[in-house]
GROMACS .gro file of N, CA, C and O in nm:
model
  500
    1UNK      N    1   1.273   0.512   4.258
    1UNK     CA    2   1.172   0.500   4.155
    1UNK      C    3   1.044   0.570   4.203
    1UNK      O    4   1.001   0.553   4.317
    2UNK      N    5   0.982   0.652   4.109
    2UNK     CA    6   0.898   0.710   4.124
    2UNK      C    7   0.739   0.663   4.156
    2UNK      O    8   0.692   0.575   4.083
    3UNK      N    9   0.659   0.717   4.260
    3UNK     CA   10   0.530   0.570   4.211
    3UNK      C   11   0.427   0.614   4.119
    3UNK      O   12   0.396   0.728   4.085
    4UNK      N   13   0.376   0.490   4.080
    4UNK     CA   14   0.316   0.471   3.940
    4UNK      C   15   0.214   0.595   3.954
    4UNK      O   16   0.140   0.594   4.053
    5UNK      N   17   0.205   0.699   3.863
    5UNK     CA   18   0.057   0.782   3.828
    5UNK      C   19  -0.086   0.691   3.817
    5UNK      O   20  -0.118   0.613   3.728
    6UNK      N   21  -0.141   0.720   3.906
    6UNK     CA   22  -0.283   0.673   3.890
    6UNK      C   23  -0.344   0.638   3.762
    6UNK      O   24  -0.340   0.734   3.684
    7UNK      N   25  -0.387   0.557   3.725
    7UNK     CA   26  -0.460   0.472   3.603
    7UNK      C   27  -0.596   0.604   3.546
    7UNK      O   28  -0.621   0.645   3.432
    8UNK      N   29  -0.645   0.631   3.648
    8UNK     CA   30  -0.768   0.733   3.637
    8UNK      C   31  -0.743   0.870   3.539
    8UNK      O   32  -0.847   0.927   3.506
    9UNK      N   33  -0.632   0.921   3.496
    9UNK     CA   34  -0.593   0.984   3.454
    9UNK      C   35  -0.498   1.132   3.567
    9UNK      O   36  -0.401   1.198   3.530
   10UNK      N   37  -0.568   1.143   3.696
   10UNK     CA   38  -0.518   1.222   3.793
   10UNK      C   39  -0.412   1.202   3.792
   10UNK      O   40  -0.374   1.091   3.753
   11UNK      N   41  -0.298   1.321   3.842
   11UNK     CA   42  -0.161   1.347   3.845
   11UNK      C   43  -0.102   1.280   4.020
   11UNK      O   44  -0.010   1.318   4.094
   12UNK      N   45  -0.192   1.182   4.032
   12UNK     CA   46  -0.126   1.148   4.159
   12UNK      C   47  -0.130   1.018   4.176
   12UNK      O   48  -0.222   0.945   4.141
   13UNK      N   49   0.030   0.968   4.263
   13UNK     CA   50   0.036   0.807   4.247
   13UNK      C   51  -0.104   0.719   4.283
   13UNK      O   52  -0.164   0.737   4.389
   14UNK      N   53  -0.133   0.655   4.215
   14UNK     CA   54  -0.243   0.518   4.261
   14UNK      C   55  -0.224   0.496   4.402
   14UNK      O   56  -0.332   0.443   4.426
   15UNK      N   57  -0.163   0.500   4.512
   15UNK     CA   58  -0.168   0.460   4.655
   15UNK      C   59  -0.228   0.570   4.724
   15UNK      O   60  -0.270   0.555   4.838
   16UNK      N   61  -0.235   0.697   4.654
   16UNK     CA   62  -0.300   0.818   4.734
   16UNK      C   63  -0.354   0.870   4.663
   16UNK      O   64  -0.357   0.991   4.683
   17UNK      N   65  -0.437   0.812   4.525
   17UNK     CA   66  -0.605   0.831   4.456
   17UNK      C   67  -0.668   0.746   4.451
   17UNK      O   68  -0.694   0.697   4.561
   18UNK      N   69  -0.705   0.705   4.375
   18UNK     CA   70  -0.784   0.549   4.354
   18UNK      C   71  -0.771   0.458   4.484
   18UNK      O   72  -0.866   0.436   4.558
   19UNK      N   73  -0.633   0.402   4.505
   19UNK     CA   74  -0.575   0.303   4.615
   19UNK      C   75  -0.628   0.360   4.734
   19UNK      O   76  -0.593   0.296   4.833
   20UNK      N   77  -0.688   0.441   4.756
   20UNK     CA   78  -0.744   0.529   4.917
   20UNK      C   79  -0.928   0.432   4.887
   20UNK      O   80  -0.942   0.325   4.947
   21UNK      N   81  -0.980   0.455   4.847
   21UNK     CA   82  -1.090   0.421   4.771
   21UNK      C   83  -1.139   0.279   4.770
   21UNK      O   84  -1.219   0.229   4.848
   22UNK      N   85  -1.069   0.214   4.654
   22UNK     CA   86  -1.057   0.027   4.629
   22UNK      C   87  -1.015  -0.010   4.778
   22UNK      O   88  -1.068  -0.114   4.816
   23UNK      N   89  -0.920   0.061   4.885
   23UNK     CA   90  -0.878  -0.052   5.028
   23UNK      C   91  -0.970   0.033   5.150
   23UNK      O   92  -0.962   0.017   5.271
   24UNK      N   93  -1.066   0.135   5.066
   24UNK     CA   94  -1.177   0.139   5.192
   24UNK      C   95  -1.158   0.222   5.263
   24UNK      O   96  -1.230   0.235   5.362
   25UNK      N   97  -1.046   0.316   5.234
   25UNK     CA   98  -0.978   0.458   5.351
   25UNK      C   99  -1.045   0.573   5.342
   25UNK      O  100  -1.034   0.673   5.413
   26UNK      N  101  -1.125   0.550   5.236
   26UNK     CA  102  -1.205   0.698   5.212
   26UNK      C  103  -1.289   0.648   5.059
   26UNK      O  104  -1.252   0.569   4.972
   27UNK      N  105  -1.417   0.731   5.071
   27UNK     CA  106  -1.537   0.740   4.976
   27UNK      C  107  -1.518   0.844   4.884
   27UNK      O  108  -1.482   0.960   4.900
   28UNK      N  109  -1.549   0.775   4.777
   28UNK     CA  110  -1.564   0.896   4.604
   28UNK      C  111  -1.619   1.057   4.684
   28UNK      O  112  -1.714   1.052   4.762
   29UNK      N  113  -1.569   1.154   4.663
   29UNK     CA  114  -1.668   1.266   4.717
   29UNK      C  115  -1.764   1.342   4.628
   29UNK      O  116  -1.851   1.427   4.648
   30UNK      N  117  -1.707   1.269   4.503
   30UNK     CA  118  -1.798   1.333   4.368
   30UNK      C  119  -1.811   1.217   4.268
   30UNK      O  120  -1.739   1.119   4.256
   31UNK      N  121  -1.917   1.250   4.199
   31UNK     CA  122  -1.957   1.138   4.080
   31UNK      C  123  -1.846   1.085   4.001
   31UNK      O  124  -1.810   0.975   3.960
   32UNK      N  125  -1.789   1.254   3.994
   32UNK     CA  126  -1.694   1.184   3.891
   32UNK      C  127  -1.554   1.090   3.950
   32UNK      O  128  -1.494   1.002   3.887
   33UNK      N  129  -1.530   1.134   4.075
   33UNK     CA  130  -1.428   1.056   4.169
   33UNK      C  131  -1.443   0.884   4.134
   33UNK      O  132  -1.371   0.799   4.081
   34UNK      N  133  -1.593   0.891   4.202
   34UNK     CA  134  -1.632   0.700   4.186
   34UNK      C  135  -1.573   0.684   4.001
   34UNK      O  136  -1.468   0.628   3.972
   35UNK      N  137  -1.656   0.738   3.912
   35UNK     CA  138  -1.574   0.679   3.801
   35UNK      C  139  -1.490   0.669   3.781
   35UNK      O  140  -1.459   0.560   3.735
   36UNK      N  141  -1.392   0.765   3.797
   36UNK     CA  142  -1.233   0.769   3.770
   36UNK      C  143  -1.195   0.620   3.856
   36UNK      O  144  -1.132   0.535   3.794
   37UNK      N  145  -1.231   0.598   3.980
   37UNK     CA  146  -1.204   0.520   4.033
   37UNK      C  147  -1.247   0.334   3.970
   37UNK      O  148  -1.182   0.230   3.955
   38UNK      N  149  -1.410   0.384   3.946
   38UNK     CA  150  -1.447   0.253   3.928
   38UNK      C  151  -1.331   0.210   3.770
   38UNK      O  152  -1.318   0.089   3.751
   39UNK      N  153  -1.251   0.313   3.660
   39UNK     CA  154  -1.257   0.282   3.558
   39UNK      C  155  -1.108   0.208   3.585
   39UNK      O  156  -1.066   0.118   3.513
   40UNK      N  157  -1.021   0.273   3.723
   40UNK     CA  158  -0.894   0.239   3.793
   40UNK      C  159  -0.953   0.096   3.796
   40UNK      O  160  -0.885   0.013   3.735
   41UNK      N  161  -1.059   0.055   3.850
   41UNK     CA  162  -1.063  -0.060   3.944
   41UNK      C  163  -1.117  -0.172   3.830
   41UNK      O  164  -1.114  -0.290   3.862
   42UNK      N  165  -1.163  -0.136   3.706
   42UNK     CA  166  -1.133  -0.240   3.605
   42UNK      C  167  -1.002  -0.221   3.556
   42UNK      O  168  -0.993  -0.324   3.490
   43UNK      N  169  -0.913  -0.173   3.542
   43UNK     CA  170  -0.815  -0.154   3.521
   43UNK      C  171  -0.719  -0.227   3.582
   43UNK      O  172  -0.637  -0.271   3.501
   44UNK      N  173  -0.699  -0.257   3.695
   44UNK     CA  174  -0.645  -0.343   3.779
   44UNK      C  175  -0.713  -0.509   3.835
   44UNK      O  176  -0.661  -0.607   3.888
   45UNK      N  177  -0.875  -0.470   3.785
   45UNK     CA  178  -0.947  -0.574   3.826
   45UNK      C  179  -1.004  -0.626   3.949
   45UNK      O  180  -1.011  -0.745   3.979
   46UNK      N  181  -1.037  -0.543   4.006
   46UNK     CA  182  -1.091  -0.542   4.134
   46UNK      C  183  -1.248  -0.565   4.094
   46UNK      O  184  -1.320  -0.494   4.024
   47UNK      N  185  -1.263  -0.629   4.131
   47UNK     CA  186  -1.408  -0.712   4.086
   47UNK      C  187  -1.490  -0.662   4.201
   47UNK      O  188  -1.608  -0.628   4.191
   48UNK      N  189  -1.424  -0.661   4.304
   48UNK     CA  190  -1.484  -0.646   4.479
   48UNK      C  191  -1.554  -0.494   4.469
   48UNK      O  192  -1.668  -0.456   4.496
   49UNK      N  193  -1.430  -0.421   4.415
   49UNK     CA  194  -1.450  -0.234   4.447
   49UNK      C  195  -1.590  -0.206   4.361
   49UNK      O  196  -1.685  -0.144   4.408
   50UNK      N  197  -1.587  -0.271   4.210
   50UNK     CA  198  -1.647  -0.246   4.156
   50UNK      C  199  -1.827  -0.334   4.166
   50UNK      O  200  -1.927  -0.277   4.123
   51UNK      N  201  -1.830  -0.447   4.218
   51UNK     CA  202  -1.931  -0.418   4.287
   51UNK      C  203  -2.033  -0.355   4.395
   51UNK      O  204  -2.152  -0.331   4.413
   52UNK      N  205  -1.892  -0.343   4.461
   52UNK     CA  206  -1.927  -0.259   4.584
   52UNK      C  207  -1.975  -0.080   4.555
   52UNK      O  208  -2.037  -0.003   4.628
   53UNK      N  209  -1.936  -0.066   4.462
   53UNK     CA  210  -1.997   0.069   4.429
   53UNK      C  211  -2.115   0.064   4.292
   53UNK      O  212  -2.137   0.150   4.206
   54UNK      N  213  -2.166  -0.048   4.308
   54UNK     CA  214  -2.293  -0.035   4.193
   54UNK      C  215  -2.398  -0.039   4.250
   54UNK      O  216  -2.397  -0.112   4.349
   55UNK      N  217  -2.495   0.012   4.228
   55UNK     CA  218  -2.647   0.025   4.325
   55UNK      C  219  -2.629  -0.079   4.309
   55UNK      O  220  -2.530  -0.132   4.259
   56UNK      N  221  -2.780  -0.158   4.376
   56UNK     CA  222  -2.781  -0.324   4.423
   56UNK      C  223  -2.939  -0.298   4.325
   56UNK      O  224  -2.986  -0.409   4.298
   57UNK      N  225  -3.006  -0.211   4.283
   57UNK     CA  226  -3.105  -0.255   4.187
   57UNK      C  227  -3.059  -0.253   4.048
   57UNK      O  228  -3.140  -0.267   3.957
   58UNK      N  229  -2.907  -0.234   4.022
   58UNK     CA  230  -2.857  -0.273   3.882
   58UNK      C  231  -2.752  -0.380   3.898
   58UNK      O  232  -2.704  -0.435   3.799
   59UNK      N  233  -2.712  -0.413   4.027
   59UNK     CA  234  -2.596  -0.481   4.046
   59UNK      C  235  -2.573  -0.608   3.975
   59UNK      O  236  -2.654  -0.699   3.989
   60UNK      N  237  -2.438  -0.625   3.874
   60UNK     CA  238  -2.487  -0.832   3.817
   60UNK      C  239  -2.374  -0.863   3.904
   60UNK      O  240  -2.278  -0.794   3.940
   61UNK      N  241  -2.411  -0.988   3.928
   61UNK     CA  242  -2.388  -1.118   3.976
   61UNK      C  243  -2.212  -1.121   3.928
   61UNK      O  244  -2.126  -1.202   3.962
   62UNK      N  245  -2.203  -1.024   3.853
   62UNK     CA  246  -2.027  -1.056   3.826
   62UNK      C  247  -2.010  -0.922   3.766
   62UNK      O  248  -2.106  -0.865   3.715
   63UNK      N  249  -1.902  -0.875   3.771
   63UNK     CA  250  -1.819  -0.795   3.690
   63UNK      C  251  -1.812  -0.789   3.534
   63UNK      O  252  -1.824  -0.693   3.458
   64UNK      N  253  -1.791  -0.897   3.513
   64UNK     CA  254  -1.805  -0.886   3.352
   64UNK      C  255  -1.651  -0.864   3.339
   64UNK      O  256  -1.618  -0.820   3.228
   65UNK      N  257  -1.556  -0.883   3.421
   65UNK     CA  258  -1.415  -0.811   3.332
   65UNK      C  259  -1.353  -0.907   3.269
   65UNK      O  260  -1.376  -1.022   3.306
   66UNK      N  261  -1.275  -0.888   3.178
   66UNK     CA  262  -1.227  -0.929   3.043
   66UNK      C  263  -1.092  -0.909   3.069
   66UNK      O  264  -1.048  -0.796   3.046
   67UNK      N  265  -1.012  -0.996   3.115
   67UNK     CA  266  -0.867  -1.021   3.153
   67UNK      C  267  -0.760  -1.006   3.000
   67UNK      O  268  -0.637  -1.008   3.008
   68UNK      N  269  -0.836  -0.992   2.871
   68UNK     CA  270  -0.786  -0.977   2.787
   68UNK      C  271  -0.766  -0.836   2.743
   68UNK      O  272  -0.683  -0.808   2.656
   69UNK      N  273  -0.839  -0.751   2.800
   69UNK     CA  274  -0.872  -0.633   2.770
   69UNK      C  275  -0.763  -0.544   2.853
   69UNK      O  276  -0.767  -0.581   2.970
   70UNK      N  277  -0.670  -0.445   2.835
   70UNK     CA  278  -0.587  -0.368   2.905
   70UNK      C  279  -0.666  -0.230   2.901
   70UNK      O  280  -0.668  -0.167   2.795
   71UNK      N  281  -0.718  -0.192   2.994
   71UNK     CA  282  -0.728  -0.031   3.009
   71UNK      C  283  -0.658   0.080   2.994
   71UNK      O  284  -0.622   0.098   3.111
   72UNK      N  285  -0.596   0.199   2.913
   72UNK     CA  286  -0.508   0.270   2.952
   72UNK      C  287  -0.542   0.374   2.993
   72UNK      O  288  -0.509   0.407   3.107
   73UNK      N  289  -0.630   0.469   2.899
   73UNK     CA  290  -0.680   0.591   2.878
   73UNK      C  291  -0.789   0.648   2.946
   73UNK      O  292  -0.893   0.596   2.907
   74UNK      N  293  -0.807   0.730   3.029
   74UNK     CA  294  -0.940   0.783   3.065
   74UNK      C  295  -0.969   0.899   3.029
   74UNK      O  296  -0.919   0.984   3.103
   75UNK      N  297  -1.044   0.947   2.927
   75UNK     CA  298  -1.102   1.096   2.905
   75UNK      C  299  -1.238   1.131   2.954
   75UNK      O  300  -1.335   1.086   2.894
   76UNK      N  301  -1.259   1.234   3.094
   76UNK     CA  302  -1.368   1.273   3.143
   76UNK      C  303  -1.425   1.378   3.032
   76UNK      O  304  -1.370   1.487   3.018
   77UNK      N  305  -1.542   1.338   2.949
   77UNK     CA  306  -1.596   1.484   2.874
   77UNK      C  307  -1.720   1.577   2.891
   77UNK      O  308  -1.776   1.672   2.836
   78UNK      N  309  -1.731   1.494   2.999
   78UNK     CA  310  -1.825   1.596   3.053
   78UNK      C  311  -1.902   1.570   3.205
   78UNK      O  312  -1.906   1.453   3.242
   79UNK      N  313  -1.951   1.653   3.277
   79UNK     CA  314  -2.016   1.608   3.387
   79UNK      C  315  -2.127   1.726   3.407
   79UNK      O  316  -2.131   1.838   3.357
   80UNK      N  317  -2.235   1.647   3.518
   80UNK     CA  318  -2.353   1.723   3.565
   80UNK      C  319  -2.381   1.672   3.698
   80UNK      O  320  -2.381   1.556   3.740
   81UNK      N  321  -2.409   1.805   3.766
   81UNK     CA  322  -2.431   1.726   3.910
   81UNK      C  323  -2.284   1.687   3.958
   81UNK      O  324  -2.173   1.725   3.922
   82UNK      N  325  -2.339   1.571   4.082
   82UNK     CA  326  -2.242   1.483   4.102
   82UNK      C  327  -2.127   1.549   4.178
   82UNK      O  328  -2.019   1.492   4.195
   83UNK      N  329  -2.162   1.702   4.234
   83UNK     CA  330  -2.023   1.753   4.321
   83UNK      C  331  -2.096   1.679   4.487
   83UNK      O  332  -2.183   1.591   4.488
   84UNK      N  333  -2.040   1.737   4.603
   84UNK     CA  334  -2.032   1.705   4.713
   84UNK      C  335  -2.213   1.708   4.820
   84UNK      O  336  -2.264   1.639   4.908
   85UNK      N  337  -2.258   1.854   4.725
   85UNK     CA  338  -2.455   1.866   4.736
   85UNK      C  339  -2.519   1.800   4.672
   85UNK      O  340  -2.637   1.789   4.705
   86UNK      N  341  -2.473   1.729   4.559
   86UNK     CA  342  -2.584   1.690   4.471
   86UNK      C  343  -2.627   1.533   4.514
   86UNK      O  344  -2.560   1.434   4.543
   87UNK      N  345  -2.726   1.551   4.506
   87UNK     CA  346  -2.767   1.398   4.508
   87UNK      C  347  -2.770   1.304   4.450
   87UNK      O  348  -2.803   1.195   4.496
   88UNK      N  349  -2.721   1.337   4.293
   88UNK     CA  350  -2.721   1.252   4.153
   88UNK      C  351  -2.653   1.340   4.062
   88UNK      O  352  -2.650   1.463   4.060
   89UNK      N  353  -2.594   1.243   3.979
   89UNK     CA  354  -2.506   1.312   3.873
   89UNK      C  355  -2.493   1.210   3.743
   89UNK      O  356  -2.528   1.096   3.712
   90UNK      N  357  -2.430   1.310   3.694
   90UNK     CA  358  -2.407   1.222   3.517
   90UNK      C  359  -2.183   1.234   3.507
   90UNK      O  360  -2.098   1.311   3.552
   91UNK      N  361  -2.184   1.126   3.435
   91UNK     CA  362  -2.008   1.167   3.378
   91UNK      C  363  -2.059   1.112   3.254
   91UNK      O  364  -2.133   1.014   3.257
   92UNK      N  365  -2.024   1.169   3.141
   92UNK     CA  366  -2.007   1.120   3.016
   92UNK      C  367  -1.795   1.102   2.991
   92UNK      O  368  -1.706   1.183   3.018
   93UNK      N  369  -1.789   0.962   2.932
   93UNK     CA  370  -1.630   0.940   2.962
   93UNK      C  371  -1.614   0.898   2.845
   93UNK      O  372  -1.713   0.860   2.781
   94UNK      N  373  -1.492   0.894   2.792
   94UNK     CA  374  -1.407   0.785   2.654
   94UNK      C  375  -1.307   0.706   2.779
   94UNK      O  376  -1.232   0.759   2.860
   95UNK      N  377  -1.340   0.547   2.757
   95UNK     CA  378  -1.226   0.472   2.791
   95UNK      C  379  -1.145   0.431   2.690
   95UNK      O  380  -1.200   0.392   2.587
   96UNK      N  381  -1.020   0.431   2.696
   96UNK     CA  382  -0.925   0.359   2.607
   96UNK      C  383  -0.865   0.255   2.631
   96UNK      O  384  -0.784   0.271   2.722
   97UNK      N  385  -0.868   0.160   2.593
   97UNK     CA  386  -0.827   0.033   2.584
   97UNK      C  387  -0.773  -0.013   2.446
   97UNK      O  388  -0.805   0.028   2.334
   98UNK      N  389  -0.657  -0.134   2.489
   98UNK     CA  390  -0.576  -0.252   2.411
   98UNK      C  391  -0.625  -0.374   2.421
   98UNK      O  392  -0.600  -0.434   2.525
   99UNK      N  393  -0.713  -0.447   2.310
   99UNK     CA  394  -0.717  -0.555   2.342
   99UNK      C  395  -0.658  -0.652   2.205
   99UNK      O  396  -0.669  -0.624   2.086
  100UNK      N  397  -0.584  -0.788   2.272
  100UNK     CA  398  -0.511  -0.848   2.118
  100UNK      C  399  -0.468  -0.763   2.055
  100UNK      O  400  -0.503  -0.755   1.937
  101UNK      N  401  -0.362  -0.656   2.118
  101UNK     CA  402  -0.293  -0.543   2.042
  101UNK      C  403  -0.344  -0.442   1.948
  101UNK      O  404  -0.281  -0.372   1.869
  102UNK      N  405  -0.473  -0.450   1.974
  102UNK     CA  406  -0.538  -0.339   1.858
  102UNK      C  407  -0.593  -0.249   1.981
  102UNK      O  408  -0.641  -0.308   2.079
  103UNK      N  409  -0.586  -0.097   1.977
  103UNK     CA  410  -0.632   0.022   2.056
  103UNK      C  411  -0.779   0.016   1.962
  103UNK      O  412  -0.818   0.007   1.846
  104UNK      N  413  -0.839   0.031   2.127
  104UNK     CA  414  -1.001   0.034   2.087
  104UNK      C  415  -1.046   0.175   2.170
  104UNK      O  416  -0.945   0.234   2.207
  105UNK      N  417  -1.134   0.224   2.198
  105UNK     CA  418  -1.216   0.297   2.274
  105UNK      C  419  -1.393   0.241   2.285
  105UNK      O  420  -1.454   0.174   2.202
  106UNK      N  421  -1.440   0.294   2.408
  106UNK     CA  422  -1.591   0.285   2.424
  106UNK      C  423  -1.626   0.463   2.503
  106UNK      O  424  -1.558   0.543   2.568
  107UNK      N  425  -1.746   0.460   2.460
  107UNK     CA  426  -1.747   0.583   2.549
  107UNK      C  427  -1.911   0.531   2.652
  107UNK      O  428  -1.986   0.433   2.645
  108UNK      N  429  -1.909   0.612   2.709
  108UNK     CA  430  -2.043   0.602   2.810
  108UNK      C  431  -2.082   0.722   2.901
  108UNK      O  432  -2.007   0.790   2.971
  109UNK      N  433  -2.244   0.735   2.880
  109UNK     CA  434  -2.295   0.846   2.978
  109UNK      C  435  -2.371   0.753   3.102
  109UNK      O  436  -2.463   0.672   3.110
  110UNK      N  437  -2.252   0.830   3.209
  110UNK     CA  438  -2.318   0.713   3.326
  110UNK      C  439  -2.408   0.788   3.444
  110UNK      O  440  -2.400   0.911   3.442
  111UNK      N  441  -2.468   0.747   3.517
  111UNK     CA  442  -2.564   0.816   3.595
  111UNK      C  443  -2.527   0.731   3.748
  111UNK      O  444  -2.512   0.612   3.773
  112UNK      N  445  -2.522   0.844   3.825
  112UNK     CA  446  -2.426   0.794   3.949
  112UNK      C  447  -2.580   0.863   4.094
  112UNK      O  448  -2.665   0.950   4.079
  113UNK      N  449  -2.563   0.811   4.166
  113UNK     CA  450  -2.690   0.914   4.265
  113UNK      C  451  -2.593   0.851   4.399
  113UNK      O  452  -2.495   0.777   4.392
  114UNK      N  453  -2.646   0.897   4.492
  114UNK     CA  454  -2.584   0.898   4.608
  114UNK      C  455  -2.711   0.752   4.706
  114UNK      O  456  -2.834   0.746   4.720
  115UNK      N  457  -2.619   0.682   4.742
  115UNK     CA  458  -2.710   0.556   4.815
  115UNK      C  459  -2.657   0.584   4.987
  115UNK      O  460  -2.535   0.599   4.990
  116UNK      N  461  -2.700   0.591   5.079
  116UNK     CA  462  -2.672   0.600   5.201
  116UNK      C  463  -2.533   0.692   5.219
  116UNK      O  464  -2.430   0.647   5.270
  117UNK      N  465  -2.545   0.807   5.175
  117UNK     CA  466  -2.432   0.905   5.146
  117UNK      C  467  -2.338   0.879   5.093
  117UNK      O  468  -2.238   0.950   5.092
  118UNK      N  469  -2.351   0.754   5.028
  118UNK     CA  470  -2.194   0.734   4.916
  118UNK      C  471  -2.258   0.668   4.754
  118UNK      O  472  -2.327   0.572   4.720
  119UNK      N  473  -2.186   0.790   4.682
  119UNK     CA  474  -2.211   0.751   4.586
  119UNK      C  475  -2.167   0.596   4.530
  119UNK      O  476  -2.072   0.518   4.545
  120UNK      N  477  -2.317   0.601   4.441
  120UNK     CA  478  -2.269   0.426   4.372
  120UNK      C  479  -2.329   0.451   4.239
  120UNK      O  480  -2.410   0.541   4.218
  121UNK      N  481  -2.272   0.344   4.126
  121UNK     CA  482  -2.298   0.372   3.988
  121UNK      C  483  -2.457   0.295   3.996
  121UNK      O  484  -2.497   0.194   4.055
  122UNK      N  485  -2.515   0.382   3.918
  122UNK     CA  486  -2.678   0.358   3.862
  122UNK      C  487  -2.641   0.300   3.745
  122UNK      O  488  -2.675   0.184   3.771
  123UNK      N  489  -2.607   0.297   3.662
  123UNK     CA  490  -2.652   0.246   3.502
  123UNK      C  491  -2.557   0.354   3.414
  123UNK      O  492  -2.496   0.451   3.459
  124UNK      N  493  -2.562   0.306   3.271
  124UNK     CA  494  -2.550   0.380   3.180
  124UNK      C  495  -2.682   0.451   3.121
  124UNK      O  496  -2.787   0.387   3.124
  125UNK      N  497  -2.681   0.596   3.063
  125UNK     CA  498  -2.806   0.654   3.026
  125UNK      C  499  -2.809   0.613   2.856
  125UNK      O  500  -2.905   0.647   2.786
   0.00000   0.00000   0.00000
C-alpha cells in the first residue's frame, strides 16, 4: 500500500512533507511551506504544531479546532515574499472543507514574518 499523499496538497507522502515539520525534523523554509503545513496540521489536529508556529503576540490560548469540521482541499492562490531571504511574506489560500456533509470553503490572506529564523503565522490581513 502506497503512503497517504500529504493533506497540504504536495505530491509527497505526509511522513516526508508536513510529518518532517509537526515531529520537529525540520522548519517551514518558506511562508508558504508553514501554511501548507499549518493547514496539514488542522487537518489532522495537531493543536501543539499549530501553536507552536503562531507568533506569541497573536497566539490564543487554544486552537480553536472544530473536530466536526474535515479538511480536504488546499488551493495556494497566491504568494509574496516569504521565500528563504525574505523576512515576511503573505499566502493568500482557499481551504476546503466537509462539515455535517455539506462542502464548504473559507479563503484567507495570511501574513507570516520570520521570528528567531523560523517562520511563524502573524495574523490574517
Amino acid at each position: 500500500m502506497a503512503p497517504r499523499s500529504c493533506l497540504c496538497g504536495l505530491p509527497a507522502p505526509y511522513q516526508d512533507c508536513c510529518g518532517r515539520l509537526h515531529r520537529g525534523e525540520a522548519a517551514a523554509a518558506t511562508a508558504e511551506q508553514l501554511m501548507r503545513s499549518r493547514f496539514t496540521a488542522f487537518g489532522m489536529g495537531d493543536e501543539a504544531y499549530l501553536l507552536r508556529t503562531w507568533h506569541p503576540s497573536a497566539r490564543p490560548a487554544r486552537a480553536g479546532l472544530d473536530r466536526k469540521v474535515r479538511w480536504v482541499r488546499l488551493e495556494v492562490l497566491e504568494t509574496t515574499g516569504g521565500s528563504v531571504v525574505h523576512a515576511e511574506g503573505t499566502v493568500r489560500f482557499r481551504a476546503h472543507y466537509v462539515e455535517r456533509g455539506r462542502a464548504g470553503e473559507m479563503e484567507e490572506h495570511s501574513r507570516f514574518v520570520r521570528l528567531d529564523g523560523r517562520w511563524v503565522y502573524a495574523g490574517a490581513l
